[in-house]
């Protein structure tokens, strides 16, 4: 039997932390409201996020929105919002999601101050963050204290198996999605039961507009799939973890900080190369899609040279890393060069163009096409990638780093690297 | 300018040969008719084939059919046909196409004596060879002496580029198809012009029943595609040769016995293995389809072990040979072992079954599936094929030879082999 009570005790905020959050959030709300009043702004501070919904875990952050009356122009909301944010978070930095906002820290607690418009159920949202106000209301109307702890258990479980978070880094489950799942199914155990039995796409609400792996419609916005960030692999991970947990329940599924296993690297008789780029000062949500593109470009280059790709891994830490494992470390000495179909007008030109040129074999016919086997320079994988990376765009922000690309070839006994830990450590038994 | 007259002089039967063919064929016809009369059989000898149509090349053979009245039972036709065949060809051997027949030699000329039923235009054929009688009639009605020489030129051209012959060895153009092409288009040059411009499938007669690369309906049998044996590669070869010949006409296209080029073997930095089996005493038409199957089984085995196949070649001479060229000579040390999708009932069993077992990595998830990376024995290609060939059928007549399979790995400087000549000599410049 799992001692859920003990797990909650470990990860729920302590009473001290609760008092501190209450004190700080009230103080910021008061200061924001004071500024609004003194400047004659029809706006008010609202606490949102998991703290406002009572589903927060230990060491969480605070989200405070400044909700403006709906008739203010967007410019003013942005300008005044930032000004108030800087006033209450003097060390804060401006960040940008769909809107600019201010992010800072007070007594070690991370705080975001975000401007938005007031919004009631059924009203059209003006800015993308407005519906967050309604999420807070909706969850508080539908969850009691027991439900809040069920959400906490689900979040702990998801963090532990690595699927918590809707960002591009994880492609996982947002906090709000966890809350809606508990509201929908009743308890942590019911949610796990549901995922352990789920087959294929997880369609909690039928809606043909959404083709994502998982669909759950936002009760406060019928045009939005709350589960749209959930990627196929996170969903698969959630399914298999739910199955494993039900087949043998274990407290390891509630261990957020897994002790780092000492991963051993070994020779797989393959060619493992690691490509790294400087990491630009941008949010994960901007960087990750480009890192995936970088990986797929590397795979494409190798496949174009008929170097068989076995597997790959990515890591974003001090720099951007992509690992590609291939069967061999160089292109073949022979390349089968594909010519035109025999019945095209340039078939004869193709044959004549090879007259007297060095080649291994051909021109010859296979099916309806001409081919010639040519000798290649038999370049190493590193040389090929260095030359061809410039023929591909790997994304707006990463393209300029292509010339600064560093390449490391794995060999047994080399120093530890986080990406190699991820690669060699891939192991569902940690679940 | 090509001196067509000289080419014809070289390959048309000499007057001596014509006289000899006339003498021998008449003598056999008389003897057959004499036997039939003495045995009271309503049957008569008919000379068919290219000699009967006047489209024969030098050193050809003779085809003599014994045409029985249509009311005889098939058994009698077969028995009496063979008996007569043996009587006129005392050294002859029985062969079998759809029917049994007798094949022998007289004064160095190969002769087939084949029983069949009499048949007139529009009558239903009883045995598959019956329509041959009508082919002879049809061609003789539609070709004059000039046309006969145009057919000879076309045959010489096709022999020279290696596409003459409807057997499974060549998948090329039959003599009758050559005759029909000249009848249809008028001359050798018109046929070449047609093929040099042809795109995609060559549909001379529209007929949805036939999906072969080339379609030309038999004028004496509307249910038959005379071009059905023509394979895609022979057709491609005919197209490109026609294009090349028109772009620069050359007598090399009429050189039936190409002087054997001294093909040089060289190291392609690849792994070339040659698999050979004893050759059973069967006709090419029976053997070749099984040899192609043998090749595709070998390719399948290698691909199943993720050994990249680059090219292949076959040769049937003293034995059956299949050459397969691969990028490497052994399987990779790592095999990515595919498990079940995460949402199947045995996903948990799969994970549990790997607990504590030796592996390189995993179980892990990619998309919606489980995988484990395992170490292989890293067997050589030869060991893999020797073990796995028994899991595949390579055809009724070849299966029993699998244990007698011999494997040779190519290395520079090794003795000449016809299959290596074919492989390294693949070169359209010989056209």
Short mmCIF file of N, CA, C and O in Angstrom, two decimals, chain A residues 198-200 232-233 236-237 239-240 243-244 247 266-270 306 308 310-311 313 325 327-328 332-334 336 342-345 347-348 351-352 354-356 359-370 373 375 422-429, chain B residues 198-200 232-233 236-237 239-240 243-244 247 266-270 306 308 310-311 313 325 327-328 332-334 336 342-345 347-348 351-352 354-356 359-370 373 375 422-429:
data_model
loop_
_atom_site.label_atom_id
_atom_site.label_comp_id
_atom_site.label_asym_id
_atom_site.label_seq_id
_atom_site.Cartn_x
_atom_site.Cartn_y
_atom_site.Cartn_z
N UNK A 198 -6.16 3.35 -21.58
CA UNK A 198 -6.37 4.12 -22.81
C UNK A 198 -5.64 3.47 -23.98
O UNK A 198 -4.51 3.01 -23.85
N UNK A 199 -6.31 3.42 -25.14
CA UNK A 199 -5.71 2.87 -26.36
C UNK A 199 -5.67 3.99 -27.41
O UNK A 199 -6.65 4.70 -27.61
N UNK A 200 -4.56 4.11 -28.09
CA UNK A 200 -4.46 5.08 -29.20
C UNK A 200 -4.61 6.51 -28.72
O UNK A 200 -4.15 6.86 -27.62
N UNK A 232 3.12 12.98 -28.32
CA UNK A 232 2.88 11.53 -28.35
C UNK A 232 3.75 10.78 -27.35
O UNK A 232 3.30 9.85 -26.69
N UNK A 233 5.02 11.21 -27.22
CA UNK A 233 5.89 10.46 -26.31
C UNK A 233 5.54 10.68 -24.84
O UNK A 233 5.61 9.74 -24.04
N UNK A 236 2.57 8.54 -24.28
CA UNK A 236 2.98 7.13 -24.18
C UNK A 236 3.58 6.84 -22.82
O UNK A 236 3.31 5.81 -22.19
N UNK A 237 4.40 7.78 -22.35
CA UNK A 237 5.06 7.62 -21.06
C UNK A 237 4.03 7.59 -19.93
O UNK A 237 4.12 6.78 -19.01
N UNK A 239 0.90 6.67 -20.25
CA UNK A 239 0.14 5.41 -20.35
C UNK A 239 0.92 4.25 -19.72
O UNK A 239 0.37 3.47 -18.96
N UNK A 240 2.20 4.13 -20.12
CA UNK A 240 2.96 2.96 -19.64
C UNK A 240 3.24 3.09 -18.15
O UNK A 240 3.18 2.11 -17.40
N UNK A 243 0.15 2.01 -16.37
CA UNK A 243 0.03 0.55 -16.40
C UNK A 243 0.98 -0.08 -15.36
O UNK A 243 0.60 -0.99 -14.63
N UNK A 244 2.24 0.39 -15.37
CA UNK A 244 3.23 -0.19 -14.46
C UNK A 244 2.84 0.06 -13.01
O UNK A 244 2.94 -0.82 -12.16
N UNK A 247 0.10 -2.23 -12.06
CA UNK A 247 0.48 -3.64 -11.95
C UNK A 247 1.38 -3.86 -10.73
O UNK A 247 1.37 -4.92 -10.14
N UNK A 266 29.31 2.69 -22.68
CA UNK A 266 30.01 1.53 -23.23
C UNK A 266 30.05 1.61 -24.75
O UNK A 266 29.26 2.31 -25.37
N UNK A 267 30.97 0.87 -25.30
CA UNK A 267 31.12 0.81 -26.75
C UNK A 267 29.99 -0.01 -27.33
O UNK A 267 29.81 -1.17 -26.95
N UNK A 268 29.19 0.60 -28.21
CA UNK A 268 28.10 -0.13 -28.84
C UNK A 268 28.51 -0.62 -30.24
O UNK A 268 27.66 -1.14 -30.98
N UNK A 269 29.77 -0.45 -30.59
CA UNK A 269 30.20 -0.86 -31.92
C UNK A 269 29.61 0.02 -32.99
O UNK A 269 29.48 -0.38 -34.15
N UNK A 270 29.19 1.21 -32.59
CA UNK A 270 28.53 2.14 -33.52
C UNK A 270 29.32 3.43 -33.55
O UNK A 270 30.37 3.54 -32.91
N UNK A 306 23.50 7.86 -47.15
CA UNK A 306 23.26 6.45 -46.88
C UNK A 306 24.05 5.93 -45.69
O UNK A 306 24.50 4.79 -45.66
N UNK A 308 23.47 4.86 -42.10
CA UNK A 308 22.27 4.46 -41.37
C UNK A 308 22.22 5.06 -39.97
O UNK A 308 23.15 4.89 -39.19
N UNK A 310 20.88 5.09 -36.28
CA UNK A 310 20.34 4.10 -35.35
C UNK A 310 19.47 4.78 -34.30
O UNK A 310 18.37 4.35 -34.01
N UNK A 311 19.97 5.89 -33.72
CA UNK A 311 19.17 6.57 -32.71
C UNK A 311 19.69 7.98 -32.52
O UNK A 311 20.68 8.38 -33.14
N UNK A 313 19.54 11.71 -29.65
CA UNK A 313 19.16 12.27 -28.34
C UNK A 313 19.41 13.77 -28.40
O UNK A 313 20.22 14.23 -29.22
N UNK A 325 23.50 8.65 -33.43
CA UNK A 325 24.24 7.39 -33.49
C UNK A 325 24.02 6.78 -34.87
O UNK A 325 22.89 6.66 -35.34
N UNK A 327 25.50 3.73 -37.94
CA UNK A 327 26.13 2.41 -38.05
C UNK A 327 27.61 2.53 -38.39
O UNK A 327 28.42 1.71 -37.98
N UNK A 328 27.96 3.58 -39.16
CA UNK A 328 29.36 3.76 -39.57
C UNK A 328 29.74 5.22 -39.40
O UNK A 328 28.89 6.09 -39.28
N UNK A 332 30.04 5.49 -47.52
CA UNK A 332 30.59 4.36 -48.26
C UNK A 332 31.53 4.86 -49.35
O UNK A 332 31.41 5.98 -49.81
N UNK A 333 32.43 3.97 -49.77
CA UNK A 333 33.32 4.37 -50.85
C UNK A 333 32.57 4.45 -52.19
O UNK A 333 32.95 5.18 -53.08
N UNK A 334 31.50 3.66 -52.30
CA UNK A 334 30.70 3.66 -53.53
C UNK A 334 29.40 4.41 -53.29
O UNK A 334 28.73 4.21 -52.29
N UNK A 336 25.79 4.96 -55.34
CA UNK A 336 24.95 4.65 -56.50
C UNK A 336 24.28 5.95 -56.92
O UNK A 336 23.39 6.45 -56.24
N UNK A 342 14.83 6.18 -68.34
CA UNK A 342 15.30 5.96 -69.70
C UNK A 342 14.48 6.69 -70.75
O UNK A 342 14.97 6.95 -71.84
N UNK A 343 13.22 6.99 -70.44
CA UNK A 343 12.40 7.57 -71.49
C UNK A 343 12.26 9.08 -71.40
O UNK A 343 11.36 9.67 -71.97
N UNK A 344 13.17 9.72 -70.67
CA UNK A 344 13.16 11.19 -70.65
C UNK A 344 14.13 11.70 -71.72
O UNK A 344 15.02 10.97 -72.16
N UNK A 345 13.96 12.97 -72.06
CA UNK A 345 14.76 13.50 -73.16
C UNK A 345 16.24 13.57 -72.83
O UNK A 345 17.09 13.52 -73.72
N UNK A 347 18.02 11.38 -71.15
CA UNK A 347 18.63 10.09 -70.86
C UNK A 347 19.91 9.90 -71.66
O UNK A 347 20.94 9.46 -71.13
N UNK A 348 19.88 10.25 -72.96
CA UNK A 348 21.06 10.08 -73.80
C UNK A 348 22.18 11.03 -73.35
O UNK A 348 23.35 10.64 -73.28
N UNK A 351 23.98 9.54 -70.40
CA UNK A 351 24.93 8.49 -70.79
C UNK A 351 26.17 9.12 -71.42
O UNK A 351 27.30 8.81 -71.03
N UNK A 352 25.96 10.04 -72.34
CA UNK A 352 27.13 10.65 -73.01
C UNK A 352 28.01 11.41 -72.02
O UNK A 352 29.23 11.43 -72.15
N UNK A 354 28.81 10.64 -69.17
CA UNK A 354 29.68 9.76 -68.39
C UNK A 354 30.77 9.11 -69.23
O UNK A 354 31.61 8.38 -68.72
N UNK A 355 30.73 9.37 -70.52
CA UNK A 355 31.72 8.76 -71.41
C UNK A 355 33.11 9.18 -70.95
O UNK A 355 33.41 10.36 -70.85
N UNK A 356 33.96 8.20 -70.67
CA UNK A 356 35.35 8.52 -70.33
C UNK A 356 35.56 9.02 -68.92
O UNK A 356 36.70 9.23 -68.50
N UNK A 359 34.56 6.07 -63.02
CA UNK A 359 33.40 5.53 -62.32
C UNK A 359 33.72 4.07 -62.01
O UNK A 359 34.67 3.51 -62.56
N UNK A 360 32.92 3.47 -61.11
CA UNK A 360 33.16 2.07 -60.79
C UNK A 360 32.42 1.16 -61.76
O UNK A 360 32.90 0.09 -62.11
N UNK A 361 31.23 1.59 -62.20
CA UNK A 361 30.36 0.70 -62.95
C UNK A 361 29.26 1.52 -63.59
O UNK A 361 28.80 2.49 -63.01
N UNK A 362 28.83 1.11 -64.79
CA UNK A 362 27.69 1.76 -65.41
C UNK A 362 28.10 2.71 -66.50
O UNK A 362 29.28 2.75 -66.85
N UNK A 363 27.19 3.48 -67.08
CA UNK A 363 25.76 3.53 -66.74
C UNK A 363 25.08 2.18 -66.96
O UNK A 363 25.43 1.47 -67.88
N UNK A 364 24.11 1.89 -66.09
CA UNK A 364 23.32 0.66 -66.24
C UNK A 364 21.87 0.97 -65.89
O UNK A 364 21.56 2.07 -65.42
N UNK A 365 21.01 -0.01 -66.18
CA UNK A 365 19.57 0.18 -65.99
C UNK A 365 19.08 -0.66 -64.82
O UNK A 365 19.45 -1.84 -64.71
N UNK A 366 18.28 -0.09 -63.95
CA UNK A 366 17.47 -0.89 -63.03
C UNK A 366 16.04 -0.42 -63.20
O UNK A 366 15.79 0.79 -63.11
N UNK A 367 15.14 -1.35 -63.50
CA UNK A 367 13.74 -1.02 -63.78
C UNK A 367 13.68 0.00 -64.91
O UNK A 367 14.08 -0.31 -66.01
N UNK A 368 13.24 1.23 -64.65
CA UNK A 368 13.10 2.17 -65.76
C UNK A 368 14.07 3.34 -65.65
O UNK A 368 13.87 4.39 -66.25
N UNK A 369 15.14 3.17 -64.89
CA UNK A 369 16.04 4.28 -64.63
C UNK A 369 17.49 3.96 -64.97
O UNK A 369 17.89 2.81 -64.94
N UNK A 370 18.25 5.01 -65.18
CA UNK A 370 19.69 4.89 -65.38
C UNK A 370 20.42 5.13 -64.06
O UNK A 370 19.99 5.93 -63.24
N UNK A 373 27.59 3.90 -60.81
CA UNK A 373 28.23 3.77 -59.49
C UNK A 373 29.51 4.59 -59.51
O UNK A 373 30.41 4.32 -60.32
N UNK A 375 32.82 6.53 -57.32
CA UNK A 375 33.61 6.51 -56.09
C UNK A 375 33.40 7.83 -55.35
O UNK A 375 33.34 8.89 -55.97
N UNK A 422 21.81 10.91 -20.66
CA UNK A 422 20.44 10.72 -21.15
C UNK A 422 20.38 9.55 -22.12
O UNK A 422 19.47 8.72 -22.07
N UNK A 423 21.38 9.53 -23.02
CA UNK A 423 21.37 8.50 -24.06
C UNK A 423 21.55 7.11 -23.47
O UNK A 423 20.72 6.21 -23.67
N UNK A 424 22.63 6.92 -22.72
CA UNK A 424 22.91 5.59 -22.18
C UNK A 424 21.96 5.23 -21.04
O UNK A 424 21.77 4.07 -20.73
N UNK A 425 21.37 6.28 -20.40
CA UNK A 425 20.52 6.03 -19.24
C UNK A 425 19.06 5.78 -19.59
O UNK A 425 18.25 5.56 -18.69
N UNK A 426 18.70 5.82 -20.88
CA UNK A 426 17.29 5.63 -21.25
C UNK A 426 16.83 4.28 -20.72
O UNK A 426 17.33 3.24 -21.15
N UNK A 427 15.90 4.29 -19.79
CA UNK A 427 15.57 3.06 -19.10
C UNK A 427 14.26 3.23 -18.34
O UNK A 427 14.20 3.97 -17.36
N UNK A 428 13.23 2.55 -18.78
CA UNK A 428 11.93 2.72 -18.13
C UNK A 428 11.90 2.09 -16.74
O UNK A 428 10.94 2.30 -16.00
N UNK A 429 12.91 1.32 -16.37
CA UNK A 429 12.90 0.73 -15.03
C UNK A 429 13.02 1.79 -13.95
O UNK A 429 12.72 1.55 -12.81
N UNK B 198 9.01 6.50 -77.09
CA UNK B 198 8.00 5.97 -76.18
C UNK B 198 8.25 6.43 -74.74
O UNK B 198 9.38 6.47 -74.27
N UNK B 199 7.18 6.80 -74.05
CA UNK B 199 7.26 7.22 -72.64
C UNK B 199 6.43 6.27 -71.80
O UNK B 199 5.30 5.95 -72.16
N UNK B 200 6.97 5.85 -70.68
CA UNK B 200 6.20 5.02 -69.75
C UNK B 200 5.83 3.68 -70.37
O UNK B 200 6.61 3.10 -71.13
N UNK B 232 10.17 -4.96 -67.54
CA UNK B 232 10.44 -3.53 -67.52
C UNK B 232 11.88 -3.22 -67.92
O UNK B 232 12.15 -2.25 -68.64
N UNK B 233 12.84 -4.06 -67.48
CA UNK B 233 14.23 -3.73 -67.79
C UNK B 233 14.57 -3.94 -69.26
O UNK B 233 15.31 -3.16 -69.85
N UNK B 236 13.12 -0.99 -71.00
CA UNK B 236 13.96 0.19 -70.77
C UNK B 236 15.20 0.13 -71.65
O UNK B 236 15.61 1.14 -72.23
N UNK B 237 15.78 -1.07 -71.74
CA UNK B 237 16.97 -1.25 -72.55
C UNK B 237 16.69 -0.98 -74.02
O UNK B 237 17.47 -0.33 -74.70
N UNK B 239 14.29 0.94 -75.15
CA UNK B 239 14.05 2.39 -75.31
C UNK B 239 15.36 3.16 -75.40
O UNK B 239 15.55 4.00 -76.27
N UNK B 240 16.26 2.88 -74.47
CA UNK B 240 17.49 3.68 -74.42
C UNK B 240 18.38 3.33 -75.61
O UNK B 240 19.01 4.22 -76.20
N UNK B 243 17.07 5.21 -78.56
CA UNK B 243 17.46 6.63 -78.45
C UNK B 243 18.93 6.80 -78.85
O UNK B 243 19.27 7.72 -79.60
N UNK B 244 19.78 5.94 -78.29
CA UNK B 244 21.22 6.08 -78.57
C UNK B 244 21.51 5.84 -80.04
O UNK B 244 22.29 6.56 -80.66
N UNK B 247 20.48 8.81 -81.99
CA UNK B 247 21.32 9.99 -81.79
C UNK B 247 22.69 9.79 -82.42
O UNK B 247 23.31 10.74 -82.87
N UNK B 266 37.58 -4.59 -59.20
CA UNK B 266 38.28 -3.70 -58.29
C UNK B 266 37.56 -3.63 -56.96
O UNK B 266 36.38 -3.97 -56.85
N UNK B 267 38.29 -3.21 -55.98
CA UNK B 267 37.74 -3.08 -54.63
C UNK B 267 36.82 -1.87 -54.60
O UNK B 267 37.24 -0.76 -54.91
N UNK B 268 35.55 -2.09 -54.26
CA UNK B 268 34.61 -0.97 -54.16
C UNK B 268 34.43 -0.54 -52.71
O UNK B 268 33.56 0.28 -52.41
N UNK B 269 35.24 -1.08 -51.81
CA UNK B 269 35.10 -0.71 -50.40
C UNK B 269 33.80 -1.25 -49.82
O UNK B 269 33.28 -0.73 -48.84
N UNK B 270 33.26 -2.28 -50.47
CA UNK B 270 31.97 -2.83 -50.06
C UNK B 270 32.17 -4.31 -49.76
O UNK B 270 33.28 -4.82 -49.82
N UNK B 306 19.46 -5.32 -41.05
CA UNK B 306 19.87 -3.93 -41.25
C UNK B 306 21.26 -3.82 -41.87
O UNK B 306 22.02 -2.90 -41.57
N UNK B 308 22.86 -2.95 -45.20
CA UNK B 308 22.35 -2.23 -46.38
C UNK B 308 22.79 -2.91 -47.67
O UNK B 308 23.98 -3.11 -47.89
N UNK B 310 23.45 -2.81 -51.54
CA UNK B 310 23.77 -1.79 -52.53
C UNK B 310 23.34 -2.23 -53.92
O UNK B 310 22.72 -1.48 -54.66
N UNK B 311 23.65 -3.48 -54.28
CA UNK B 311 23.26 -3.95 -55.61
C UNK B 311 23.32 -5.46 -55.65
O UNK B 311 23.69 -6.11 -54.66
N UNK B 313 23.31 -9.18 -58.56
CA UNK B 313 23.45 -9.68 -59.93
C UNK B 313 23.12 -11.18 -59.88
O UNK B 313 23.23 -11.80 -58.81
N UNK B 325 25.76 -7.29 -53.09
CA UNK B 325 26.75 -6.34 -52.58
C UNK B 325 26.12 -5.58 -51.42
O UNK B 325 25.02 -5.04 -51.55
N UNK B 327 26.85 -2.93 -47.78
CA UNK B 327 27.76 -1.89 -47.27
C UNK B 327 28.76 -2.47 -46.27
O UNK B 327 29.88 -2.01 -46.18
N UNK B 328 28.33 -3.50 -45.53
CA UNK B 328 29.21 -4.10 -44.53
C UNK B 328 29.12 -5.62 -44.60
O UNK B 328 28.18 -6.15 -45.18
N UNK B 332 25.38 -5.24 -37.40
CA UNK B 332 25.85 -4.30 -36.39
C UNK B 332 25.92 -4.99 -35.03
O UNK B 332 25.23 -5.96 -34.78
N UNK B 333 26.75 -4.42 -34.16
CA UNK B 333 26.84 -5.00 -32.82
C UNK B 333 25.56 -4.71 -32.02
O UNK B 333 25.19 -5.45 -31.11
N UNK B 334 24.90 -3.60 -32.37
CA UNK B 334 23.67 -3.23 -31.66
C UNK B 334 22.46 -3.50 -32.54
O UNK B 334 22.46 -3.18 -33.72
N UNK B 336 18.36 -2.64 -32.53
CA UNK B 336 17.24 -1.96 -31.88
C UNK B 336 16.05 -2.91 -31.94
O UNK B 336 15.48 -3.15 -33.00
N UNK B 342 2.86 1.00 -26.47
CA UNK B 342 2.67 1.17 -25.02
C UNK B 342 1.28 0.84 -24.56
O UNK B 342 1.07 0.51 -23.39
N UNK B 343 0.28 0.95 -25.45
CA UNK B 343 -1.08 0.77 -24.96
C UNK B 343 -1.65 -0.62 -25.25
O UNK B 343 -2.85 -0.82 -25.22
N UNK B 344 -0.75 -1.59 -25.52
CA UNK B 344 -1.24 -2.96 -25.67
C UNK B 344 -1.13 -3.67 -24.32
O UNK B 344 -0.39 -3.25 -23.44
N UNK B 345 -1.86 -4.77 -24.20
CA UNK B 345 -1.93 -5.46 -22.92
C UNK B 345 -0.58 -6.05 -22.50
O UNK B 345 -0.31 -6.21 -21.33
N UNK B 347 2.38 -4.73 -22.94
CA UNK B 347 3.46 -3.74 -22.80
C UNK B 347 4.19 -3.91 -21.46
O UNK B 347 5.42 -3.89 -21.40
N UNK B 348 3.41 -4.12 -20.40
CA UNK B 348 4.03 -4.29 -19.07
C UNK B 348 4.84 -5.58 -19.02
O UNK B 348 5.96 -5.61 -18.49
N UNK B 351 8.20 -5.04 -20.60
CA UNK B 351 9.15 -4.35 -19.72
C UNK B 351 9.66 -5.30 -18.64
O UNK B 351 10.87 -5.42 -18.42
N UNK B 352 8.73 -6.01 -18.01
CA UNK B 352 9.16 -6.91 -16.93
C UNK B 352 10.09 -8.00 -17.45
O UNK B 352 11.02 -8.42 -16.76
N UNK B 354 12.37 -7.79 -19.50
CA UNK B 354 13.74 -7.32 -19.69
C UNK B 354 14.44 -7.02 -18.39
O UNK B 354 15.62 -6.68 -18.37
N UNK B 355 13.71 -7.12 -17.28
CA UNK B 355 14.29 -6.81 -15.98
C UNK B 355 15.50 -7.71 -15.74
O UNK B 355 15.39 -8.93 -15.80
N UNK B 356 16.66 -7.11 -15.52
CA UNK B 356 17.84 -7.90 -15.18
C UNK B 356 18.52 -8.56 -16.36
O UNK B 356 19.57 -9.18 -16.20
N UNK B 359 21.47 -5.97 -21.76
CA UNK B 359 21.04 -5.12 -22.86
C UNK B 359 21.93 -3.89 -22.85
O UNK B 359 22.64 -3.64 -21.87
N UNK B 360 21.91 -3.14 -23.93
CA UNK B 360 22.73 -1.94 -23.98
C UNK B 360 21.98 -0.75 -23.41
O UNK B 360 22.56 0.12 -22.78
N UNK B 361 20.64 -0.73 -23.62
CA UNK B 361 19.88 0.48 -23.32
C UNK B 361 18.40 0.13 -23.35
O UNK B 361 17.98 -0.67 -24.17
N UNK B 362 17.64 0.76 -22.47
CA UNK B 362 16.20 0.59 -22.53
C UNK B 362 15.68 -0.35 -21.46
O UNK B 362 16.45 -0.76 -20.60
N UNK B 363 14.42 -0.71 -21.45
CA UNK B 363 13.39 -0.31 -22.43
C UNK B 363 13.17 1.21 -22.45
O UNK B 363 13.24 1.83 -21.40
N UNK B 364 12.91 1.74 -23.63
CA UNK B 364 12.59 3.16 -23.76
C UNK B 364 11.47 3.33 -24.78
O UNK B 364 11.06 2.36 -25.43
N UNK B 365 10.96 4.57 -24.84
CA UNK B 365 9.81 4.85 -25.72
C UNK B 365 10.25 5.72 -26.88
O UNK B 365 10.99 6.69 -26.69
N UNK B 366 9.83 5.37 -28.09
CA UNK B 366 9.87 6.32 -29.20
C UNK B 366 8.46 6.35 -29.78
O UNK B 366 7.90 5.30 -30.08
N UNK B 367 7.91 7.57 -29.85
CA UNK B 367 6.53 7.75 -30.30
C UNK B 367 5.59 6.91 -29.44
O UNK B 367 5.48 7.18 -28.25
N UNK B 368 4.95 5.88 -29.97
CA UNK B 368 4.00 5.14 -29.14
C UNK B 368 4.44 3.70 -28.90
O UNK B 368 3.64 2.85 -28.56
N UNK B 369 5.76 3.44 -29.04
CA UNK B 369 6.24 2.07 -28.95
C UNK B 369 7.36 1.91 -27.95
O UNK B 369 8.09 2.85 -27.67
N UNK B 370 7.53 0.67 -27.49
CA UNK B 370 8.65 0.33 -26.61
C UNK B 370 9.80 -0.25 -27.44
O UNK B 370 9.56 -0.94 -28.43
N UNK B 373 17.57 -1.78 -26.80
CA UNK B 373 18.77 -1.99 -27.62
C UNK B 373 19.53 -3.18 -27.07
O UNK B 373 19.94 -3.17 -25.91
N UNK B 375 22.61 -6.30 -27.60
CA UNK B 375 23.85 -6.66 -28.28
C UNK B 375 23.59 -7.88 -29.16
O UNK B 375 22.89 -8.80 -28.74
N UNK B 422 29.70 -9.99 -65.27
CA UNK B 422 28.43 -9.31 -65.47
C UNK B 422 28.31 -8.11 -64.54
O UNK B 422 27.88 -7.02 -64.95
N UNK B 423 28.69 -8.33 -63.28
CA UNK B 423 28.54 -7.27 -62.28
C UNK B 423 29.44 -6.07 -62.60
O UNK B 423 28.97 -4.94 -62.74
N UNK B 424 30.74 -6.33 -62.72
CA UNK B 424 31.66 -5.21 -62.95
C UNK B 424 31.56 -4.67 -64.37
O UNK B 424 31.93 -3.54 -64.64
N UNK B 425 31.01 -5.52 -65.29
CA UNK B 425 30.97 -5.09 -66.69
C UNK B 425 29.70 -4.34 -67.07
O UNK B 425 29.54 -3.96 -68.22
N UNK B 426 28.77 -4.16 -66.11
CA UNK B 426 27.52 -3.46 -66.44
C UNK B 426 27.84 -2.09 -66.99
O UNK B 426 28.40 -1.24 -66.29
N UNK B 427 27.53 -1.87 -68.26
CA UNK B 427 28.00 -0.65 -68.90
C UNK B 427 27.23 -0.44 -70.20
O UNK B 427 27.41 -1.18 -71.16
N UNK B 428 26.40 0.58 -70.26
CA UNK B 428 25.61 0.81 -71.46
C UNK B 428 26.45 1.28 -72.64
O UNK B 428 25.97 1.34 -73.76
N UNK B 429 27.71 1.62 -72.43
CA UNK B 429 28.54 2.07 -73.56
C UNK B 429 28.80 0.94 -74.53
O UNK B 429 29.17 1.17 -75.66
#
